[in-house]
Amino acid sequence: MSETKYIFVTGGVVSSIGKGTSAAALGMLLKRRGYRVVLQKFDPYINVDPGTMNPYQHGEVYVTEDGAETDLDLGHYERFLDENLGRLSNVTTGSVYWEVITRERRGDYLGATVQVIPHITNEIKARIGRLGKDKDIVITEIGGTVGDIESLPFLEAIRQFRNDVGRRNVIYVHVSYVPYIEAAGELKTKPTQHSAQRLREIGISPDVLICRADRPIGEEIRRKIALFGDTELDSVIPAENSPTLYDIPLRLNEEGLDYLVLEKLNLPAPAADLGEWKEMVSRLHETRDTVKVAIIGKYIKLQDAYLSVVEALGHAGGFHGVRVELDWVDSEKLTDQEAARGRLAGVDGVLVLPGFGHRGTEGKIEAARYARESGTPYLGLCLGMQIGVIEFARNVAGLEMANSTEFEAETPHPVIDIMADQVGVEMGGTMRLGRYPCQLVPGTLAAGVYEADLVNERHRHRYEVNNNYRDTLSEAGMVFSGTSPDGRLVEIAELGDHPFFIGSQFHPEFKSRPLRPAPLFKGFVGACEARKKSGAGEGDLVEEITPSGEQATR
């Protein structure tokens, strides 16, 4: 194909309407038809990236192979596409202005007055174009909601872009909300009408309208939306709530979204290869057995802060044919050993989440101790691995008051310490980020789980296991089963005399896919299932989490 095609996805009425999921699902469907697809997210906030943002405000920070700290929607993109994306796939207002101002200071504009139009919009368009090299289709999601002041430069840029590359090469997909008003007993189209009208005022007429609703949208409603949205009836795609995230592409395919998009782009529509995906979704629906995992963290009120972890557990559960129930535990409530025993008794596994800062760490240490002493499967992610090392150092290796210098600068035994080359560096984009290789030790749990000698995983941290304590910890029974190829940095720590106790310095959740679960999660859930079958982990159900993150309290 000689010309790259571009699809721009906007959202209306309310935020969190499902633009990212819709874009990811469409990308997956087009890839399954044989096209080379890449996805991109434009975020209107002025932060350069979400790396230093509070998880309660922004949710998870997703890390790409090349070390970019990005919006969590990139996780959806990668999971649906089953491809790795990079920093060009996440663009913020802050990064655009940073680039333009840097050029202005350097004199690149030759003294011209620098303005939103054309300088900011040109930079936005350049980032779209750069991503389209060697791809058939670029799908770009515009963050925020139509009508937001912050999004206007992006909307203006994509309006211009259609004229720049040719009108036949661009379509606009608008995702809107059709609310059901209980008092009236009917779905209301007015919010979608107004949203489409705001788009047209900007100069963008949506080619496709994806209408989100919590119940079926009849033809009469669709006709009304088509009339006021200035589009054809077939271009109004109903998108009702789905049982899981991974049902969505199949639902949209049944409604003809991918065929419609290809038709509007004047592209052939070869058959979509959805067999493997359908089998995976079928397994998710058919699973009946459950395992219960305690998730230990400090941002548990907003589960989007750990979205990739939730999804990775779901992927692993689907592989083993079980549903993973997540028991969210506030680490600050695990005040001592007795509290931890009482709270965690009956779970089939303990997972300690990533994080930063001192708050809640002593509770996480108690959770690790409970898992070690009770034989409960344990998975520690990044900070969770460091927590496992600290607990082992204190209670097994005899290093009283061992700690991380992140939490206690004057600890007598800094078993976790800052990297030497990071001392004195300010916060923000200074960590070990992105893909790094990990050499596995043959015969260890890690090597068995990965079935490999060398793997590559993604990192986001500044602190490491202190090499000065490695011999002491090893002599006490801790196995450092994964290191950097030069042996300088610990990547995986495990206990050889435990059914499954393992921690990774990296974030395996970022590479987990619905069709290819992350090996550490797959091994962990398998160990939880084995414990459940042994009868050692029976307990009351708390809440069931499907792989889409949706909850069903029992």
Coordinates of C-alpha atoms in Angstrom, one line a residue:
M1 CA 0.0 0.0 0.0
S2 CA 1.5 3.3 -1.1
E3 CA -0.3 5.7 1.3
T4 CA -0.6 5.5 5.1
K5 CA -4.2 5.9 6.4
Y6 CA -5.0 7.7 9.6
I7 CA -7.9 7.2 12.0
F8 CA -8.5 9.8 14.7
V9 CA -10.6 8.8 17.8
T10 CA -12.2 11.5 19.9
G11 CA -14.6 11.2 22.8
G12 CA -17.6 13.1 24.0
V13 CA -20.1 13.7 26.9
V14 CA -17.9 12.3 29.7
S15 CA -14.4 11.1 30.3
S16 CA -13.5 7.4 30.7
I17 CA -16.1 6.6 28.0
G18 CA -13.9 3.9 26.4
K19 CA -11.9 5.8 23.7
G20 CA -8.7 3.9 24.5
T21 CA -10.4 0.5 24.5
S22 CA -12.3 1.3 21.3
A23 CA -9.1 2.4 19.6
A24 CA -7.2 -0.6 20.8
A25 CA -10.0 -3.0 19.7
L26 CA -10.2 -1.4 16.3
G27 CA -6.4 -1.7 15.9
M28 CA -6.6 -5.4 16.8
L29 CA -9.3 -6.0 14.3
L30 CA -7.5 -4.2 11.5
K31 CA -4.3 -6.1 12.3
R32 CA -6.2 -9.4 12.2
R33 CA -7.2 -8.4 8.7
G34 CA -3.6 -8.2 7.7
Y35 CA -2.8 -4.5 8.1
R36 CA 0.3 -3.0 9.8
V37 CA -1.2 -0.9 12.5
V38 CA 0.2 1.4 15.2
L39 CA -1.6 3.3 17.9
Q40 CA -1.0 6.7 19.5
K41 CA -2.4 8.7 22.4
F42 CA -2.5 12.5 22.7
D43 CA -2.9 13.6 26.3
P44 CA -3.9 17.3 26.9
Y45 CA -2.2 17.8 30.3
I46 CA 0.8 20.0 30.6
N47 CA 3.0 17.5 32.4
V48 CA 5.7 16.3 30.1
D49 CA 4.8 12.7 31.0
P50 CA 2.8 11.0 33.8
G51 CA 6.0 9.8 35.5
T52 CA 5.7 12.0 38.6
M53 CA 1.9 12.2 38.7
N54 CA -0.1 10.9 41.7
P55 CA -1.7 7.5 40.8
Y56 CA -4.9 8.7 42.3
Q57 CA -5.1 11.4 39.7
H58 CA -3.7 9.6 36.7
G59 CA -3.8 5.8 37.4
E60 CA -1.0 3.5 36.3
V61 CA 2.2 4.8 34.7
Y62 CA 2.8 2.4 31.8
V63 CA 6.4 1.9 30.7
T64 CA 7.4 1.0 27.1
E65 CA 10.4 -0.9 25.8
D66 CA 12.3 2.3 25.1
G67 CA 11.8 3.6 28.6
A68 CA 8.9 6.1 28.1
E69 CA 6.6 6.7 31.0
T70 CA 3.2 6.8 29.4
D71 CA -0.6 6.8 29.8
L72 CA -2.2 3.6 30.8
D73 CA -4.0 3.4 27.5
L74 CA -0.8 2.3 25.9
G75 CA -1.1 -0.9 28.0
H76 CA -4.5 -1.5 26.3
Y77 CA -2.9 -0.8 22.9
E78 CA 0.0 -3.3 23.5
R79 CA -2.3 -6.0 25.0
F80 CA -4.7 -5.9 22.1
L81 CA -2.2 -5.4 19.3
D82 CA 0.3 -7.9 20.9
E83 CA 3.1 -5.5 19.8
N84 CA 5.5 -3.3 21.6
L85 CA 5.0 0.5 21.2
G86 CA 7.4 3.3 22.0
R87 CA 7.7 6.9 23.1
L88 CA 6.2 8.3 19.9
S89 CA 3.0 6.6 20.8
N90 CA 2.4 8.9 23.7
V91 CA 2.3 12.7 23.2
T92 CA 1.4 15.3 25.8
T93 CA 0.7 19.0 25.6
G94 CA 3.8 19.5 27.9
S95 CA 6.1 17.6 25.6
V96 CA 4.8 19.5 22.5
Y97 CA 5.3 22.9 24.1
W98 CA 8.7 21.8 25.5
E99 CA 9.9 21.0 22.0
V100 CA 8.5 24.2 20.5
I101 CA 9.9 26.4 23.2
T102 CA 13.3 24.7 23.0
R103 CA 13.4 25.4 19.3
E104 CA 12.4 29.0 19.9
R105 CA 15.2 29.5 22.4
R106 CA 17.7 27.9 20.0
G107 CA 16.6 30.4 17.3
D108 CA 15.1 27.8 14.9
Y109 CA 12.1 30.1 14.1
L110 CA 14.4 32.9 13.0
G111 CA 12.8 35.5 15.2
A112 CA 9.2 34.7 14.2
T113 CA 6.3 35.1 16.6
V114 CA 5.7 31.6 18.0
Q115 CA 2.0 30.8 18.1
V116 CA -0.4 27.9 18.7
I117 CA -1.2 28.0 15.0
P118 CA 1.0 27.1 13.1
H119 CA 3.9 26.2 15.5
I120 CA 2.1 24.0 18.1
T121 CA -0.2 22.4 15.6
N122 CA 2.7 21.7 13.2
E123 CA 4.6 19.9 15.9
I124 CA 1.5 17.8 16.7
K125 CA 1.1 16.9 13.1
A126 CA 4.8 16.1 12.7
R127 CA 4.5 13.5 15.6
I128 CA 1.5 11.9 13.8
G129 CA 3.5 11.7 10.5
R130 CA 6.6 10.3 12.1
L131 CA 4.7 7.4 13.6
G132 CA 3.1 6.5 10.2
K133 CA 6.4 5.5 8.5
D134 CA 6.3 1.9 7.4
K135 CA 2.7 1.4 8.7
D136 CA -0.5 1.0 6.8
I137 CA -2.8 2.5 9.4
V138 CA -2.2 4.9 12.3
I139 CA -4.9 5.2 15.0
T140 CA -4.5 8.3 17.2
E141 CA -6.7 8.8 20.3
I142 CA -7.3 12.3 21.4
G143 CA -7.5 12.4 25.2
G144 CA -10.1 14.4 27.1
T145 CA -13.6 15.2 26.0
V146 CA -14.7 17.4 23.1
G147 CA -15.3 20.8 24.5
D148 CA -12.3 20.8 26.8
I149 CA -10.1 23.9 26.3
E150 CA -7.0 21.8 26.7
S151 CA -7.8 19.6 23.7
L152 CA -8.4 22.3 21.2
P153 CA -4.8 22.4 19.7
F154 CA -5.0 18.7 19.1
L155 CA -8.4 18.9 17.5
E156 CA -7.3 21.8 15.3
A157 CA -4.2 19.8 14.3
I158 CA -6.1 16.7 13.2
R159 CA -8.6 18.9 11.3
Q160 CA -5.6 20.3 9.4
F161 CA -4.1 16.9 9.0
R162 CA -6.9 15.7 6.7
N163 CA -6.2 18.4 4.2
D164 CA -2.4 17.8 4.5
V165 CA -2.5 14.1 3.6
G166 CA -5.6 14.0 1.5
R167 CA -9.2 13.6 2.6
R168 CA -9.4 10.0 1.4
N169 CA -6.6 9.0 3.8
V170 CA -8.3 10.2 7.0
I171 CA -11.4 9.4 9.0
Y172 CA -12.7 10.6 12.3
V173 CA -14.3 8.1 14.8
H174 CA -16.2 9.7 17.7
V175 CA -17.0 7.7 20.9
S176 CA -19.9 9.1 22.8
Y177 CA -22.3 8.2 25.6
V178 CA -26.0 7.5 25.4
P179 CA -27.3 7.6 28.9
Y180 CA -30.4 5.8 30.2
I181 CA -32.6 8.1 32.2
E182 CA -34.4 6.1 34.8
A183 CA -37.2 8.6 35.4
A184 CA -38.0 8.8 31.7
G185 CA -37.4 5.1 31.1
E186 CA -35.5 5.6 27.9
L187 CA -32.1 6.2 26.4
K188 CA -31.3 9.9 25.6
T189 CA -29.5 11.0 22.5
K190 CA -29.2 14.7 23.2
P191 CA -25.7 14.5 24.8
T192 CA -24.3 12.7 21.7
Q193 CA -26.1 15.3 19.5
H194 CA -24.4 18.1 21.3
S195 CA -21.0 16.4 21.3
A196 CA -21.1 15.8 17.5
Q197 CA -22.2 19.5 17.1
R198 CA -19.2 20.7 19.1
L199 CA -17.0 18.7 16.8
R200 CA -18.5 20.2 13.7
E201 CA -18.0 23.7 15.1
I202 CA -14.3 22.9 15.2
G203 CA -14.5 21.8 11.6
I204 CA -14.5 18.0 12.2
S205 CA -17.5 15.9 11.0
P206 CA -17.4 12.4 12.5
D207 CA -17.3 9.6 9.9
V208 CA -18.2 7.0 12.5
L209 CA -20.0 7.3 15.8
I210 CA -19.4 4.6 18.4
C211 CA -22.3 4.9 21.0
R212 CA -21.6 3.5 24.5
A213 CA -24.6 2.5 26.6
D214 CA -25.4 0.1 29.4
R215 CA -28.2 -1.5 27.4
P216 CA -29.1 -2.3 23.7
I217 CA -29.5 0.7 21.4
G218 CA -32.4 0.2 19.0
E219 CA -32.6 1.3 15.4
E220 CA -34.8 4.2 16.2
I221 CA -32.2 5.7 18.5
R222 CA -29.5 5.0 16.0
R223 CA -31.5 6.8 13.2
K224 CA -31.9 9.8 15.5
I225 CA -28.2 9.9 16.2
A226 CA -27.3 9.5 12.5
L227 CA -29.7 12.4 11.6
F228 CA -28.3 14.9 14.1
G229 CA -24.7 13.5 13.9
D230 CA -24.7 14.1 10.1
T231 CA -23.8 10.6 9.2
E232 CA -25.3 7.4 7.8
L233 CA -27.3 4.9 9.8
D234 CA -24.7 2.2 9.2
S235 CA -22.0 4.5 10.6
V236 CA -23.7 4.6 14.1
I237 CA -22.1 1.6 15.9
P238 CA -23.8 0.5 19.2
A239 CA -21.3 -0.5 21.9
E240 CA -23.0 -1.9 24.9
N241 CA -21.2 -3.0 28.1
S242 CA -19.3 -6.2 27.6
P243 CA -18.7 -9.1 30.1
T244 CA -14.9 -8.6 29.8
L245 CA -12.5 -6.2 28.1
Y246 CA -11.6 -8.8 25.6
D247 CA -15.1 -9.3 24.3
I248 CA -15.1 -5.8 22.9
P249 CA -13.3 -6.4 19.6
L250 CA -15.6 -9.3 18.9
R251 CA -18.7 -7.2 19.6
L252 CA -17.4 -4.3 17.4
N253 CA -16.6 -6.8 14.7
E254 CA -20.2 -8.2 14.8
E255 CA -21.4 -4.6 14.4
G256 CA -19.2 -4.2 11.4
L257 CA -16.9 -1.5 12.7
D258 CA -13.7 -2.7 11.1
Y259 CA -15.4 -3.4 7.7
L260 CA -17.0 0.1 7.8
V261 CA -13.7 1.8 8.6
L262 CA -11.9 0.0 5.7
E263 CA -14.7 0.9 3.3
K264 CA -14.4 4.6 4.3
L265 CA -10.7 4.5 3.8
N266 CA -11.1 2.8 0.4
L267 CA -9.1 -0.2 1.5
P268 CA -9.8 -3.9 0.8
A269 CA -11.3 -5.9 3.6
P270 CA -9.7 -9.4 3.8
A271 CA -11.2 -11.8 6.3
A272 CA -10.3 -11.2 9.9
D273 CA -8.4 -14.1 11.6
L274 CA -10.2 -14.1 15.0
G275 CA -10.2 -17.8 15.8
E276 CA -7.4 -17.7 18.5
W277 CA -9.0 -14.6 20.1
K278 CA -12.4 -16.2 20.2
E279 CA -11.0 -19.3 21.9
M280 CA -9.3 -17.2 24.5
V281 CA -12.5 -15.3 25.3
S282 CA -14.5 -18.5 25.4
R283 CA -12.0 -19.9 28.0
L284 CA -12.5 -16.8 30.1
H285 CA -16.3 -17.2 30.1
E286 CA -16.1 -21.0 30.9
T287 CA -13.8 -20.9 33.9
R288 CA -15.5 -21.7 37.1
D289 CA -12.8 -22.6 39.6
T290 CA -11.3 -19.7 41.5
V291 CA -8.1 -18.8 43.4
K292 CA -7.9 -15.9 45.8
V293 CA -4.9 -13.6 45.8
A294 CA -4.2 -10.9 48.4
I295 CA -3.0 -7.7 46.6
I296 CA -0.9 -5.6 49.0
G297 CA -0.5 -1.9 48.2
K298 CA -1.3 1.6 49.3
Y299 CA -3.3 2.9 46.3
I300 CA -5.9 0.2 46.5
K301 CA -8.9 2.7 46.3
L302 CA -8.0 3.3 42.7
Q303 CA -7.4 -0.1 41.0
D304 CA -6.4 1.7 37.8
A305 CA -3.2 2.5 39.6
Y306 CA -2.3 -1.2 39.1
L307 CA -4.2 -1.9 35.9
S308 CA -1.5 -4.0 34.2
V309 CA -1.1 -6.2 37.3
V310 CA -4.9 -6.9 37.3
E311 CA -4.8 -7.7 33.6
A312 CA -1.7 -9.9 33.9
L313 CA -3.4 -11.9 36.7
G314 CA -6.4 -12.3 34.4
H315 CA -4.3 -13.5 31.5
A316 CA -2.6 -16.1 33.8
G317 CA -6.0 -17.2 35.2
G318 CA -7.3 -17.7 31.7
F319 CA -4.3 -19.8 30.8
H320 CA -4.9 -22.1 33.9
G321 CA -8.7 -22.1 33.5
V322 CA -9.4 -20.3 36.8
R323 CA -10.8 -17.0 37.8
V324 CA -8.5 -14.9 40.0
E325 CA -10.3 -13.2 42.9
L326 CA -8.5 -10.1 44.1
D327 CA -8.6 -9.3 47.8
W328 CA -7.3 -5.7 48.0
V329 CA -5.4 -5.2 51.2
D330 CA -4.3 -1.8 52.5
S331 CA -0.7 -2.4 53.6
E332 CA -1.1 0.2 56.4
K333 CA -3.6 -2.0 58.1
L334 CA -1.1 -4.8 58.5
T335 CA 0.4 -3.2 61.6
D336 CA 2.1 -6.3 63.0
Q337 CA 2.6 -10.0 62.5
E338 CA -0.7 -10.9 64.2
A339 CA -2.7 -8.5 62.1
A340 CA -1.1 -9.9 58.9
R341 CA -2.0 -13.5 59.9
G342 CA -5.5 -12.5 60.7
R343 CA -6.0 -10.6 57.5
L344 CA -4.3 -13.0 55.1
A345 CA -5.4 -16.3 56.5
G346 CA -7.1 -18.3 53.8
V347 CA -5.7 -16.6 50.7
D348 CA -4.1 -18.8 48.0
G349 CA -1.4 -16.3 47.1
V350 CA 0.2 -13.0 48.2
L351 CA 1.2 -10.3 45.7
V352 CA 3.1 -7.2 46.9
L353 CA 2.7 -4.3 44.4
P354 CA 5.2 -1.8 43.1
G355 CA 5.4 1.6 44.6
F356 CA 7.5 4.4 46.0
G357 CA 7.9 6.0 49.4
H358 CA 7.9 4.8 53.0
R359 CA 4.2 4.7 53.7
G360 CA 2.8 1.2 54.1
T361 CA 6.1 -0.5 53.7
E362 CA 6.2 -2.2 57.2
G363 CA 2.8 -3.7 56.4
K364 CA 4.2 -5.1 53.1
I365 CA 7.1 -6.6 55.0
E366 CA 4.6 -8.3 57.4
A367 CA 2.8 -9.7 54.3
A368 CA 6.0 -11.1 52.9
R369 CA 6.8 -12.7 56.3
Y370 CA 3.4 -14.3 56.4
A371 CA 3.8 -15.7 52.9
R372 CA 7.3 -17.0 53.7
E373 CA 6.4 -18.6 57.0
S374 CA 3.0 -20.1 55.9
G375 CA 4.2 -21.5 52.5
T376 CA 1.8 -19.2 50.6
P377 CA 2.8 -18.4 47.1
Y378 CA 4.4 -15.0 46.9
L379 CA 5.0 -12.7 44.0
G380 CA 6.9 -9.4 44.6
L381 CA 6.9 -6.8 41.8
C382 CA 9.8 -4.2 41.9
L383 CA 9.3 -2.8 45.4
G384 CA 7.7 -6.1 46.2
M385 CA 11.0 -7.9 45.5
Q386 CA 12.8 -5.4 47.7
I387 CA 10.3 -6.0 50.4
G388 CA 10.9 -9.7 50.2
V389 CA 14.7 -9.1 50.5
I390 CA 14.3 -6.8 53.5
E391 CA 12.0 -9.2 55.3
F392 CA 14.4 -12.1 54.7
A393 CA 17.4 -10.1 55.9
R394 CA 15.6 -9.1 59.1
N395 CA 14.0 -12.4 60.1
V396 CA 16.2 -15.1 58.6
A397 CA 19.7 -13.6 57.9
G398 CA 19.9 -12.0 61.3
L399 CA 20.4 -8.4 59.9
E400 CA 18.3 -6.6 62.5
M401 CA 16.6 -3.4 61.4
A402 CA 17.7 -4.1 57.7
N403 CA 15.9 -1.7 55.4
S404 CA 16.1 0.3 52.2
T405 CA 17.7 3.7 52.2
E406 CA 14.6 4.9 50.4
F407 CA 12.7 4.4 53.6
E408 CA 15.4 4.7 56.3
A409 CA 18.5 6.7 55.3
E410 CA 20.4 5.7 58.5
T411 CA 19.5 2.0 58.6
P412 CA 22.4 -0.1 59.9
H413 CA 21.9 -2.7 57.1
P414 CA 21.0 -1.0 53.8
V415 CA 20.2 -4.2 52.0
I416 CA 18.5 -2.1 49.3
D417 CA 20.3 1.1 48.3
I418 CA 20.2 3.7 45.5
M419 CA 22.3 3.1 42.4
A420 CA 25.6 4.8 42.7
D421 CA 25.2 6.8 39.5
Q422 CA 21.8 8.2 40.7
V423 CA 23.1 9.8 43.9
G424 CA 22.1 13.5 43.9
V425 CA 19.9 13.2 40.8
E426 CA 16.5 15.0 41.0
M427 CA 13.2 13.2 40.7
G428 CA 11.6 12.9 37.3
G429 CA 12.8 10.7 34.4
T430 CA 16.0 9.7 36.3
M431 CA 15.3 6.0 37.0
R432 CA 16.3 2.8 35.3
L433 CA 13.6 2.8 32.7
G434 CA 12.6 0.4 29.9
R435 CA 14.0 -2.8 28.6
Y436 CA 17.0 -4.5 30.2
P437 CA 18.3 -8.1 29.8
C438 CA 18.2 -10.6 32.7
Q439 CA 20.5 -13.6 32.9
L440 CA 18.8 -16.6 34.6
V441 CA 20.5 -19.2 36.7
P442 CA 19.9 -22.7 35.5
G443 CA 17.9 -25.0 37.8
T444 CA 16.2 -22.2 39.6
L445 CA 12.5 -21.4 39.9
A446 CA 12.9 -18.4 37.6
A447 CA 14.6 -20.4 34.9
G448 CA 11.9 -23.0 35.1
V449 CA 9.1 -20.5 34.9
Y450 CA 10.7 -18.7 31.9
E451 CA 12.0 -21.8 30.2
A452 CA 14.9 -19.6 29.0
D453 CA 18.5 -18.6 30.0
L454 CA 18.2 -14.9 29.0
V455 CA 15.0 -12.7 29.1
N456 CA 14.3 -9.0 28.6
E457 CA 11.9 -7.2 30.9
R458 CA 10.9 -3.6 31.6
H459 CA 12.1 -1.5 34.6
R460 CA 11.0 1.6 36.5
H461 CA 13.0 2.1 39.7
R462 CA 16.0 3.7 41.2
Y463 CA 16.9 1.4 44.1
E464 CA 18.7 -2.0 43.8
V465 CA 19.8 -4.9 46.0
N466 CA 23.0 -3.8 47.7
N467 CA 25.8 -6.1 46.5
N468 CA 27.6 -5.8 49.8
Y469 CA 24.9 -8.0 51.3
R470 CA 24.5 -10.6 48.6
D471 CA 26.8 -13.2 50.1
T472 CA 25.2 -12.9 53.5
L473 CA 21.7 -13.3 52.1
S474 CA 22.8 -16.2 49.8
E475 CA 24.4 -18.0 52.8
A476 CA 21.1 -17.7 54.7
G477 CA 19.1 -19.3 51.8
M478 CA 18.1 -16.5 49.4
V479 CA 18.7 -17.4 45.7
F480 CA 19.5 -14.5 43.3
S481 CA 18.3 -16.4 40.3
G482 CA 18.4 -13.5 37.8
T483 CA 21.0 -10.8 37.3
S484 CA 22.1 -8.4 34.7
P485 CA 24.4 -10.2 32.2
D486 CA 27.5 -8.7 33.9
G487 CA 26.2 -9.9 37.3
R488 CA 26.3 -6.5 38.8
L489 CA 22.5 -6.0 39.4
V490 CA 20.1 -8.4 41.0
E491 CA 16.9 -8.8 38.8
I492 CA 15.2 -11.8 40.5
A493 CA 15.3 -13.1 44.1
E494 CA 13.7 -16.3 45.2
L495 CA 13.6 -18.9 48.1
G496 CA 14.6 -22.4 47.2
D497 CA 12.8 -24.1 50.1
H498 CA 9.4 -22.5 49.4
P499 CA 6.6 -23.7 47.1
F500 CA 6.7 -20.4 45.2
F501 CA 8.4 -17.3 46.6
I502 CA 9.8 -15.0 44.0
G503 CA 10.3 -11.3 43.4
S504 CA 11.4 -9.4 40.3
Q505 CA 13.1 -6.0 40.2
F506 CA 11.4 -5.4 36.9
H507 CA 7.7 -5.1 36.0
P508 CA 6.6 -8.4 34.2
E509 CA 3.0 -7.1 34.0
F510 CA 3.9 -4.7 31.3
K511 CA 4.7 -7.5 28.8
S512 CA 1.8 -9.8 29.7
R513 CA -0.7 -10.4 26.8
P514 CA -4.1 -12.1 26.8
L515 CA -2.7 -14.7 24.4
R516 CA 0.7 -14.8 26.0
P517 CA 0.6 -14.4 29.8
A518 CA 3.7 -13.2 31.5
P519 CA 5.7 -16.2 32.8
L520 CA 6.0 -15.0 36.4
F521 CA 2.3 -14.4 36.6
K522 CA 1.6 -17.7 34.9
G523 CA 3.8 -19.5 37.4
F524 CA 2.4 -17.6 40.4
V525 CA -1.3 -18.3 39.5
G526 CA -0.4 -22.0 38.9
A527 CA 1.1 -22.2 42.4
C528 CA -2.0 -20.6 43.8
E529 CA -4.1 -23.1 42.1
A530 CA -2.0 -26.0 43.5
R531 CA -2.3 -24.5 47.0
K532 CA -6.1 -24.2 46.6
K533 CA -6.4 -27.8 45.4
S534 CA -4.4 -28.9 48.4
G535 CA -7.0 -27.3 50.7
A536 CA -4.4 -25.0 52.3
G537 CA -5.9 -21.8 51.0
E538 CA -9.6 -22.1 51.6
G539 CA -11.4 -18.9 52.8
D540 CA -14.3 -16.6 52.2
L541 CA -14.6 -15.0 48.8
V542 CA -14.0 -11.2 48.7
E543 CA -14.6 -10.0 45.1
E544 CA -14.1 -11.5 41.8
I545 CA -12.0 -9.7 39.2
T546 CA -12.4 -10.7 35.5
P547 CA -9.4 -10.0 33.2
S548 CA -11.1 -6.8 32.2
G549 CA -10.9 -5.5 35.8
E550 CA -14.6 -5.5 36.2
Q551 CA -15.8 -6.5 39.7
A552 CA -18.6 -8.9 40.8
T553 CA -18.9 -8.9 44.6
R554 CA -20.1 -12.2 46.0

